[in-house]
């Protein structure tokens, strides 16, 4: 992952997002924050991550979130097309697993320190 233009899609009240920001700060990695509720990733970005990087669609859902339960996504997902699911993710930031860290090409979904270290530290020391 290229470290020169990182965007972190985060929710300000999310403790995992705050941990991710603290980790990035501790490693002197610059990033811009996008509030995922106000400005979720676009359908174009979601499609790119799904196709080019092979990200699993199911991994992009915040399946433990309130919006996921409110919209009964567990029952609805099997009936929705890929386009419909991507449109929902792009229009409801709370449906998206967070944080998302992207360089515009690759994406890291959720904060898992070993995965982030491998993507951001080990290959770019």
mmCIF file of N, CA and C in Angstrom, residues 16-106:
data_model
loop_
_atom_site.group_PDB
_atom_site.id
_atom_site.type_symbol
_atom_site.label_atom_id
_atom_site.label_comp_id
_atom_site.label_asym_id
_atom_site.label_seq_id
_atom_site.Cartn_x
_atom_site.Cartn_y
_atom_site.Cartn_z
ATOM 1 N N UNK A 16 -12.618 1.624 17.727
ATOM 2 C CA UNK A 16 -11.659 0.955 16.843
ATOM 3 C C UNK A 16 -11.056 1.952 15.864
ATOM 4 N N UNK A 17 -11.856 2.883 15.390
ATOM 5 C CA UNK A 17 -11.336 3.931 14.498
ATOM 6 C C UNK A 17 -10.319 4.790 15.237
ATOM 7 N N UNK A 18 -10.609 5.117 16.487
ATOM 8 C CA UNK A 18 -9.663 5.912 17.284
ATOM 9 C C UNK A 18 -8.365 5.140 17.510
ATOM 10 N N UNK A 19 -8.456 3.836 17.730
ATOM 11 C CA UNK A 19 -7.245 3.014 17.882
ATOM 12 C C UNK A 19 -6.426 3.026 16.598
ATOM 13 N N UNK A 20 -7.101 2.938 15.462
ATOM 14 C CA UNK A 20 -6.410 2.960 14.171
ATOM 15 C C UNK A 20 -5.689 4.289 13.966
ATOM 16 N N UNK A 21 -6.352 5.393 14.306
ATOM 17 C CA UNK A 21 -5.724 6.711 14.164
ATOM 18 C C UNK A 21 -4.517 6.839 15.089
ATOM 19 N N UNK A 22 -4.644 6.341 16.313
ATOM 20 C CA UNK A 22 -3.522 6.390 17.254
ATOM 21 C C UNK A 22 -2.350 5.568 16.723
ATOM 22 N N UNK A 23 -2.635 4.416 16.131
ATOM 23 C CA UNK A 23 -1.582 3.568 15.572
ATOM 24 C C UNK A 23 -0.888 4.279 14.414
ATOM 25 N N UNK A 24 -1.657 4.868 13.516
ATOM 26 C CA UNK A 24 -1.072 5.608 12.391
ATOM 27 C C UNK A 24 -0.212 6.764 12.902
ATOM 28 N N UNK A 25 -0.723 7.497 13.884
ATOM 29 C CA UNK A 25 0.027 8.619 14.455
ATOM 30 C C UNK A 25 1.323 8.138 15.105
ATOM 31 N N UNK A 26 1.254 7.030 15.842
ATOM 32 C CA UNK A 26 2.440 6.493 16.523
ATOM 33 C C UNK A 26 3.519 6.066 15.538
ATOM 34 N N UNK A 27 3.115 5.716 14.328
ATOM 35 C CA UNK A 27 4.072 5.290 13.304
ATOM 36 C C UNK A 27 4.358 6.401 12.286
ATOM 37 N N UNK A 28 3.960 7.618 12.634
ATOM 38 C CA UNK A 28 4.215 8.792 11.775
ATOM 39 C C UNK A 28 3.742 8.581 10.338
ATOM 40 N N UNK A 29 2.574 7.998 10.204
ATOM 41 C CA UNK A 29 1.985 7.774 8.882
ATOM 42 C C UNK A 29 0.897 8.822 8.675
ATOM 43 N N UNK A 30 1.078 9.641 7.655
ATOM 44 C CA UNK A 30 0.119 10.713 7.366
ATOM 45 C C UNK A 30 -1.131 10.147 6.699
ATOM 46 N N UNK A 31 -2.265 10.736 7.017
ATOM 47 C CA UNK A 31 -3.537 10.298 6.443
ATOM 48 C C UNK A 31 -4.546 11.432 6.547
ATOM 49 N N UNK A 32 -5.551 11.366 5.715
ATOM 50 C CA UNK A 32 -6.685 12.283 5.801
ATOM 51 C C UNK A 32 -7.877 11.483 6.289
ATOM 52 N N UNK A 33 -8.673 12.090 7.144
ATOM 53 C CA UNK A 33 -9.857 11.414 7.675
ATOM 54 C C UNK A 33 -11.093 11.872 6.915
ATOM 55 N N UNK A 34 -11.881 10.906 6.502
ATOM 56 C CA UNK A 34 -13.212 11.165 5.937
ATOM 57 C C UNK A 34 -14.223 10.584 6.921
ATOM 58 N N UNK A 35 -15.149 11.402 7.365
ATOM 59 C CA UNK A 35 -16.215 10.929 8.247
ATOM 60 C C UNK A 35 -17.128 10.029 7.412
ATOM 61 N N UNK A 36 -17.138 8.743 7.744
ATOM 62 C CA UNK A 36 -17.835 7.755 6.917
ATOM 63 C C UNK A 36 -19.350 7.982 6.868
ATOM 64 N N UNK A 37 -19.909 8.620 7.893
ATOM 65 C CA UNK A 37 -21.350 8.882 7.871
ATOM 66 C C UNK A 37 -21.692 9.998 6.891
ATOM 67 N N UNK A 38 -20.813 10.980 6.783
ATOM 68 C CA UNK A 38 -21.052 12.115 5.891
ATOM 69 C C UNK A 38 -20.562 11.864 4.473
ATOM 70 N N UNK A 39 -19.504 11.097 4.346
ATOM 71 C CA UNK A 39 -18.868 10.912 3.046
ATOM 72 C C UNK A 39 -18.363 9.474 2.898
ATOM 73 N N UNK A 40 -19.278 8.497 2.775
ATOM 74 C CA UNK A 40 -18.834 7.107 2.617
ATOM 75 C C UNK A 40 -18.130 6.913 1.273
ATOM 76 N N UNK A 41 -17.370 5.842 1.138
ATOM 77 C CA UNK A 41 -16.730 5.561 -0.154
ATOM 78 C C UNK A 41 -17.775 5.476 -1.270
ATOM 79 N N UNK A 42 -17.353 5.788 -2.464
ATOM 80 C CA UNK A 42 -18.254 5.778 -3.623
ATOM 81 C C UNK A 42 -18.482 4.356 -4.131
ATOM 82 N N UNK A 43 -19.504 4.204 -4.945
ATOM 83 C CA UNK A 43 -19.750 2.900 -5.566
ATOM 84 C C UNK A 43 -18.547 2.503 -6.424
ATOM 85 N N UNK A 44 -17.914 3.475 -7.066
ATOM 86 C CA UNK A 44 -16.732 3.193 -7.893
ATOM 87 C C UNK A 44 -15.613 2.594 -7.054
ATOM 88 N N UNK A 45 -15.353 3.182 -5.881
ATOM 89 C CA UNK A 45 -14.313 2.635 -4.998
ATOM 90 C C UNK A 45 -14.679 1.232 -4.529
ATOM 91 N N UNK A 46 -15.927 1.039 -4.100
ATOM 92 C CA UNK A 46 -16.335 -0.296 -3.655
ATOM 93 C C UNK A 46 -16.135 -1.325 -4.769
ATOM 94 N N UNK A 47 -16.556 -0.996 -5.977
ATOM 95 C CA UNK A 47 -16.381 -1.927 -7.102
ATOM 96 C C UNK A 47 -14.902 -2.215 -7.347
ATOM 97 N N UNK A 48 -14.072 -1.191 -7.274
ATOM 98 C CA UNK A 48 -12.634 -1.389 -7.486
ATOM 99 C C UNK A 48 -12.071 -2.356 -6.446
ATOM 100 N N UNK A 49 -12.404 -2.136 -5.184
ATOM 101 C CA UNK A 49 -11.892 -3.013 -4.130
ATOM 102 C C UNK A 49 -12.379 -4.444 -4.315
ATOM 103 N N UNK A 50 -13.620 -4.600 -4.732
ATOM 104 C CA UNK A 50 -14.174 -5.938 -4.934
ATOM 105 C C UNK A 50 -13.524 -6.643 -6.121
ATOM 106 N N UNK A 51 -13.317 -5.922 -7.204
ATOM 107 C CA UNK A 51 -12.814 -6.536 -8.438
ATOM 108 C C UNK A 51 -11.294 -6.614 -8.480
ATOM 109 N N UNK A 52 -10.626 -5.500 -8.273
ATOM 110 C CA UNK A 52 -9.172 -5.458 -8.440
ATOM 111 C C UNK A 52 -8.430 -6.104 -7.281
ATOM 112 N N UNK A 53 -8.941 -5.925 -6.083
ATOM 113 C CA UNK A 53 -8.231 -6.436 -4.916
ATOM 114 C C UNK A 53 -8.829 -7.736 -4.397
ATOM 115 N N UNK A 54 -9.989 -8.098 -4.897
ATOM 116 C CA UNK A 54 -10.606 -9.346 -4.465
ATOM 117 C C UNK A 54 -11.166 -9.310 -3.056
ATOM 118 N N UNK A 55 -11.533 -8.126 -2.588
ATOM 119 C CA UNK A 55 -12.135 -8.001 -1.265
ATOM 120 C C UNK A 55 -13.496 -8.691 -1.291
ATOM 121 N N UNK A 56 -13.791 -9.467 -0.263
ATOM 122 C CA UNK A 56 -15.088 -10.138 -0.175
ATOM 123 C C UNK A 56 -16.161 -9.124 0.202
ATOM 124 N N UNK A 57 -17.256 -9.143 -0.511
ATOM 125 C CA UNK A 57 -18.351 -8.210 -0.244
ATOM 126 C C UNK A 57 -18.807 -8.309 1.211
ATOM 127 N N UNK A 58 -18.901 -9.512 1.723
ATOM 128 C CA UNK A 58 -19.363 -9.698 3.102
ATOM 129 C C UNK A 58 -18.439 -9.025 4.114
ATOM 130 N N UNK A 59 -17.151 -8.892 3.789
ATOM 131 C CA UNK A 59 -16.206 -8.278 4.727
ATOM 132 C C UNK A 59 -16.400 -6.771 4.842
ATOM 133 N N UNK A 60 -17.139 -6.176 3.922
ATOM 134 C CA UNK A 60 -17.353 -4.730 3.940
ATOM 135 C C UNK A 60 -18.528 -4.314 4.824
ATOM 136 N N UNK A 61 -19.329 -5.277 5.253
ATOM 137 C CA UNK A 61 -20.489 -4.964 6.086
ATOM 138 C C UNK A 61 -20.125 -4.897 7.564
ATOM 139 N N UNK A 62 -20.673 -3.911 8.254
ATOM 140 C CA UNK A 62 -20.587 -3.830 9.705
ATOM 141 C C UNK A 62 -21.766 -4.647 10.244
ATOM 142 N N UNK A 63 -21.590 -5.955 10.237
ATOM 143 C CA UNK A 63 -22.707 -6.853 10.552
ATOM 144 C C UNK A 63 -23.133 -6.800 12.015
ATOM 145 N N UNK A 64 -22.340 -6.175 12.871
ATOM 146 C CA UNK A 64 -22.750 -6.037 14.268
ATOM 147 C C UNK A 64 -23.355 -4.662 14.544
ATOM 148 N N UNK A 65 -23.513 -3.863 13.505
ATOM 149 C CA UNK A 65 -23.999 -2.499 13.686
ATOM 150 C C UNK A 65 -25.510 -2.368 13.733
ATOM 151 N N UNK A 66 -25.931 -1.256 14.299
ATOM 152 C CA UNK A 66 -27.351 -0.941 14.449
ATOM 153 C C UNK A 66 -28.058 -0.825 13.093
ATOM 154 N N UNK A 67 -27.429 -0.158 12.139
ATOM 155 C CA UNK A 67 -28.046 0.045 10.821
ATOM 156 C C UNK A 67 -28.225 -1.298 10.106
ATOM 157 N N UNK A 68 -27.266 -2.207 10.258
ATOM 158 C CA UNK A 68 -27.338 -3.539 9.655
ATOM 159 C C UNK A 68 -28.579 -4.268 10.175
ATOM 160 N N UNK A 69 -28.786 -4.187 11.492
ATOM 161 C CA UNK A 69 -29.958 -4.841 12.093
ATOM 162 C C UNK A 69 -31.247 -4.114 11.716
ATOM 163 N N UNK A 70 -31.202 -2.780 11.745
ATOM 164 C CA UNK A 70 -32.386 -1.979 11.424
ATOM 165 C C UNK A 70 -32.896 -2.270 10.012
ATOM 166 N N UNK A 71 -31.976 -2.409 9.072
ATOM 167 C CA UNK A 71 -32.356 -2.691 7.682
ATOM 168 C C UNK A 71 -32.529 -4.189 7.409
ATOM 169 N N UNK A 72 -32.392 -5.009 8.453
ATOM 170 C CA UNK A 72 -32.527 -6.474 8.357
ATOM 171 C C UNK A 72 -31.663 -7.043 7.229
ATOM 172 N N UNK A 73 -30.414 -6.609 7.206
ATOM 173 C CA UNK A 73 -29.520 -6.980 6.117
ATOM 174 C C UNK A 73 -29.239 -8.477 6.068
ATOM 175 N N UNK A 74 -29.205 -9.125 7.211
ATOM 176 C CA UNK A 74 -28.946 -10.571 7.219
ATOM 177 C C UNK A 74 -29.949 -11.303 6.329
ATOM 178 N N UNK A 75 -31.197 -10.873 6.390
ATOM 179 C CA UNK A 75 -32.246 -11.497 5.579
ATOM 180 C C UNK A 75 -32.280 -10.951 4.157
ATOM 181 N N UNK A 76 -31.893 -9.690 3.990
ATOM 182 C CA UNK A 76 -32.010 -9.035 2.683
ATOM 183 C C UNK A 76 -30.854 -9.349 1.737
ATOM 184 N N UNK A 77 -29.652 -9.521 2.279
ATOM 185 C CA UNK A 77 -28.473 -9.690 1.421
ATOM 186 C C UNK A 77 -28.657 -10.785 0.371
ATOM 187 N N UNK A 78 -29.180 -11.966 0.735
ATOM 188 C CA UNK A 78 -29.324 -13.009 -0.287
ATOM 189 C C UNK A 78 -30.246 -12.627 -1.450
ATOM 190 N N UNK A 79 -31.108 -11.647 -1.227
ATOM 191 C CA UNK A 79 -32.053 -11.258 -2.279
ATOM 192 C C UNK A 79 -31.576 -10.063 -3.100
ATOM 193 N N UNK A 80 -30.462 -9.458 -2.704
ATOM 194 C CA UNK A 80 -29.974 -8.251 -3.375
ATOM 195 C C UNK A 80 -28.878 -8.567 -4.383
ATOM 196 N N UNK A 81 -28.885 -7.840 -5.475
ATOM 197 C CA UNK A 81 -27.815 -7.977 -6.468
ATOM 198 C C UNK A 81 -26.555 -7.287 -5.949
ATOM 199 N N UNK A 82 -25.446 -7.541 -6.597
ATOM 200 C CA UNK A 82 -24.191 -6.872 -6.256
ATOM 201 C C UNK A 82 -24.364 -5.356 -6.343
ATOM 202 N N UNK A 83 -24.989 -4.886 -7.411
ATOM 203 C CA UNK A 83 -25.198 -3.440 -7.596
ATOM 204 C C UNK A 83 -26.023 -2.846 -6.461
ATOM 205 N N UNK A 84 -27.058 -3.551 -6.055
ATOM 206 C CA UNK A 84 -27.908 -3.055 -4.967
ATOM 207 C C UNK A 84 -27.139 -3.004 -3.650
ATOM 208 N N UNK A 85 -26.314 -4.021 -3.394
ATOM 209 C CA UNK A 85 -25.532 -4.040 -2.163
ATOM 210 C C UNK A 85 -24.502 -2.920 -2.144
ATOM 211 N N UNK A 86 -23.811 -2.719 -3.258
ATOM 212 C CA UNK A 86 -22.806 -1.657 -3.341
ATOM 213 C C UNK A 86 -23.477 -0.293 -3.171
ATOM 214 N N UNK A 87 -24.641 -0.116 -3.767
ATOM 215 C CA UNK A 87 -25.367 1.153 -3.627
ATOM 216 C C UNK A 87 -25.753 1.401 -2.168
ATOM 217 N N UNK A 88 -26.175 0.358 -1.474
ATOM 218 C CA UNK A 88 -26.512 0.498 -0.054
ATOM 219 C C UNK A 88 -25.284 0.876 0.769
ATOM 220 N N UNK A 89 -24.166 0.199 0.533
ATOM 221 C CA UNK A 89 -22.937 0.510 1.265
ATOM 222 C C UNK A 89 -22.505 1.953 1.019
ATOM 223 N N UNK A 90 -22.607 2.396 -0.221
ATOM 224 C CA UNK A 90 -22.171 3.748 -0.575
ATOM 225 C C UNK A 90 -23.115 4.832 -0.055
ATOM 226 N N UNK A 91 -24.322 4.450 0.325
ATOM 227 C CA UNK A 91 -25.275 5.456 0.795
ATOM 228 C C UNK A 91 -25.523 5.406 2.301
ATOM 229 N N UNK A 92 -25.042 4.372 2.970
ATOM 230 C CA UNK A 92 -25.231 4.235 4.420
ATOM 231 C C UNK A 92 -23.887 3.928 5.078
ATOM 232 N N UNK A 93 -23.189 4.973 5.511
ATOM 233 C CA UNK A 93 -21.877 4.791 6.128
ATOM 234 C C UNK A 93 -21.874 3.848 7.320
ATOM 235 N N UNK A 94 -22.987 3.787 8.048
ATOM 236 C CA UNK A 94 -23.036 2.900 9.216
ATOM 237 C C UNK A 94 -23.144 1.427 8.831
ATOM 238 N N UNK A 95 -23.437 1.135 7.573
ATOM 239 C CA UNK A 95 -23.463 -0.261 7.121
ATOM 240 C C UNK A 95 -22.054 -0.795 6.880
ATOM 241 N N UNK A 96 -21.099 0.110 6.739
ATOM 242 C CA UNK A 96 -19.746 -0.258 6.326
ATOM 243 C C UNK A 96 -18.873 -0.571 7.537
ATOM 244 N N UNK A 97 -18.157 -1.686 7.449
ATOM 245 C CA UNK A 97 -17.191 -2.028 8.494
ATOM 246 C C UNK A 97 -16.121 -0.953 8.499
ATOM 247 N N UNK A 98 -15.737 -0.535 9.679
ATOM 248 C CA UNK A 98 -14.761 0.528 9.783
ATOM 249 C C UNK A 98 -13.695 0.190 10.812
ATOM 250 N N UNK A 99 -12.585 0.862 10.704
ATOM 251 C CA UNK A 99 -12.237 1.855 9.694
ATOM 252 C C UNK A 99 -11.853 1.198 8.368
ATOM 253 N N UNK A 100 -11.870 2.010 7.323
ATOM 254 C CA UNK A 100 -11.343 1.619 6.017
ATOM 255 C C UNK A 100 -10.157 2.528 5.745
ATOM 256 N N UNK A 101 -9.022 1.947 5.414
ATOM 257 C CA UNK A 101 -7.844 2.736 5.055
ATOM 258 C C UNK A 101 -7.508 2.419 3.611
ATOM 259 N N UNK A 102 -7.421 3.456 2.786
ATOM 260 C CA UNK A 102 -7.158 3.233 1.370
ATOM 261 C C UNK A 102 -6.147 4.233 0.832
ATOM 262 N N UNK A 103 -5.418 3.782 -0.165
ATOM 263 C CA UNK A 103 -4.525 4.681 -0.907
ATOM 264 C C UNK A 103 -5.155 5.016 -2.260
ATOM 265 N N UNK A 104 -6.430 4.684 -2.411
ATOM 266 C CA UNK A 104 -7.136 4.900 -3.670
ATOM 267 C C UNK A 104 -7.133 3.658 -4.541
ATOM 268 N N UNK A 105 -6.260 2.725 -4.221
ATOM 269 C CA UNK A 105 -6.164 1.480 -4.977
ATOM 270 C C UNK A 105 -6.452 0.295 -4.059
ATOM 271 N N UNK A 106 -5.631 0.133 -3.042
ATOM 272 C CA UNK A 106 -5.806 -0.953 -2.079
ATOM 273 C C UNK A 106 -6.623 -0.464 -0.893
#
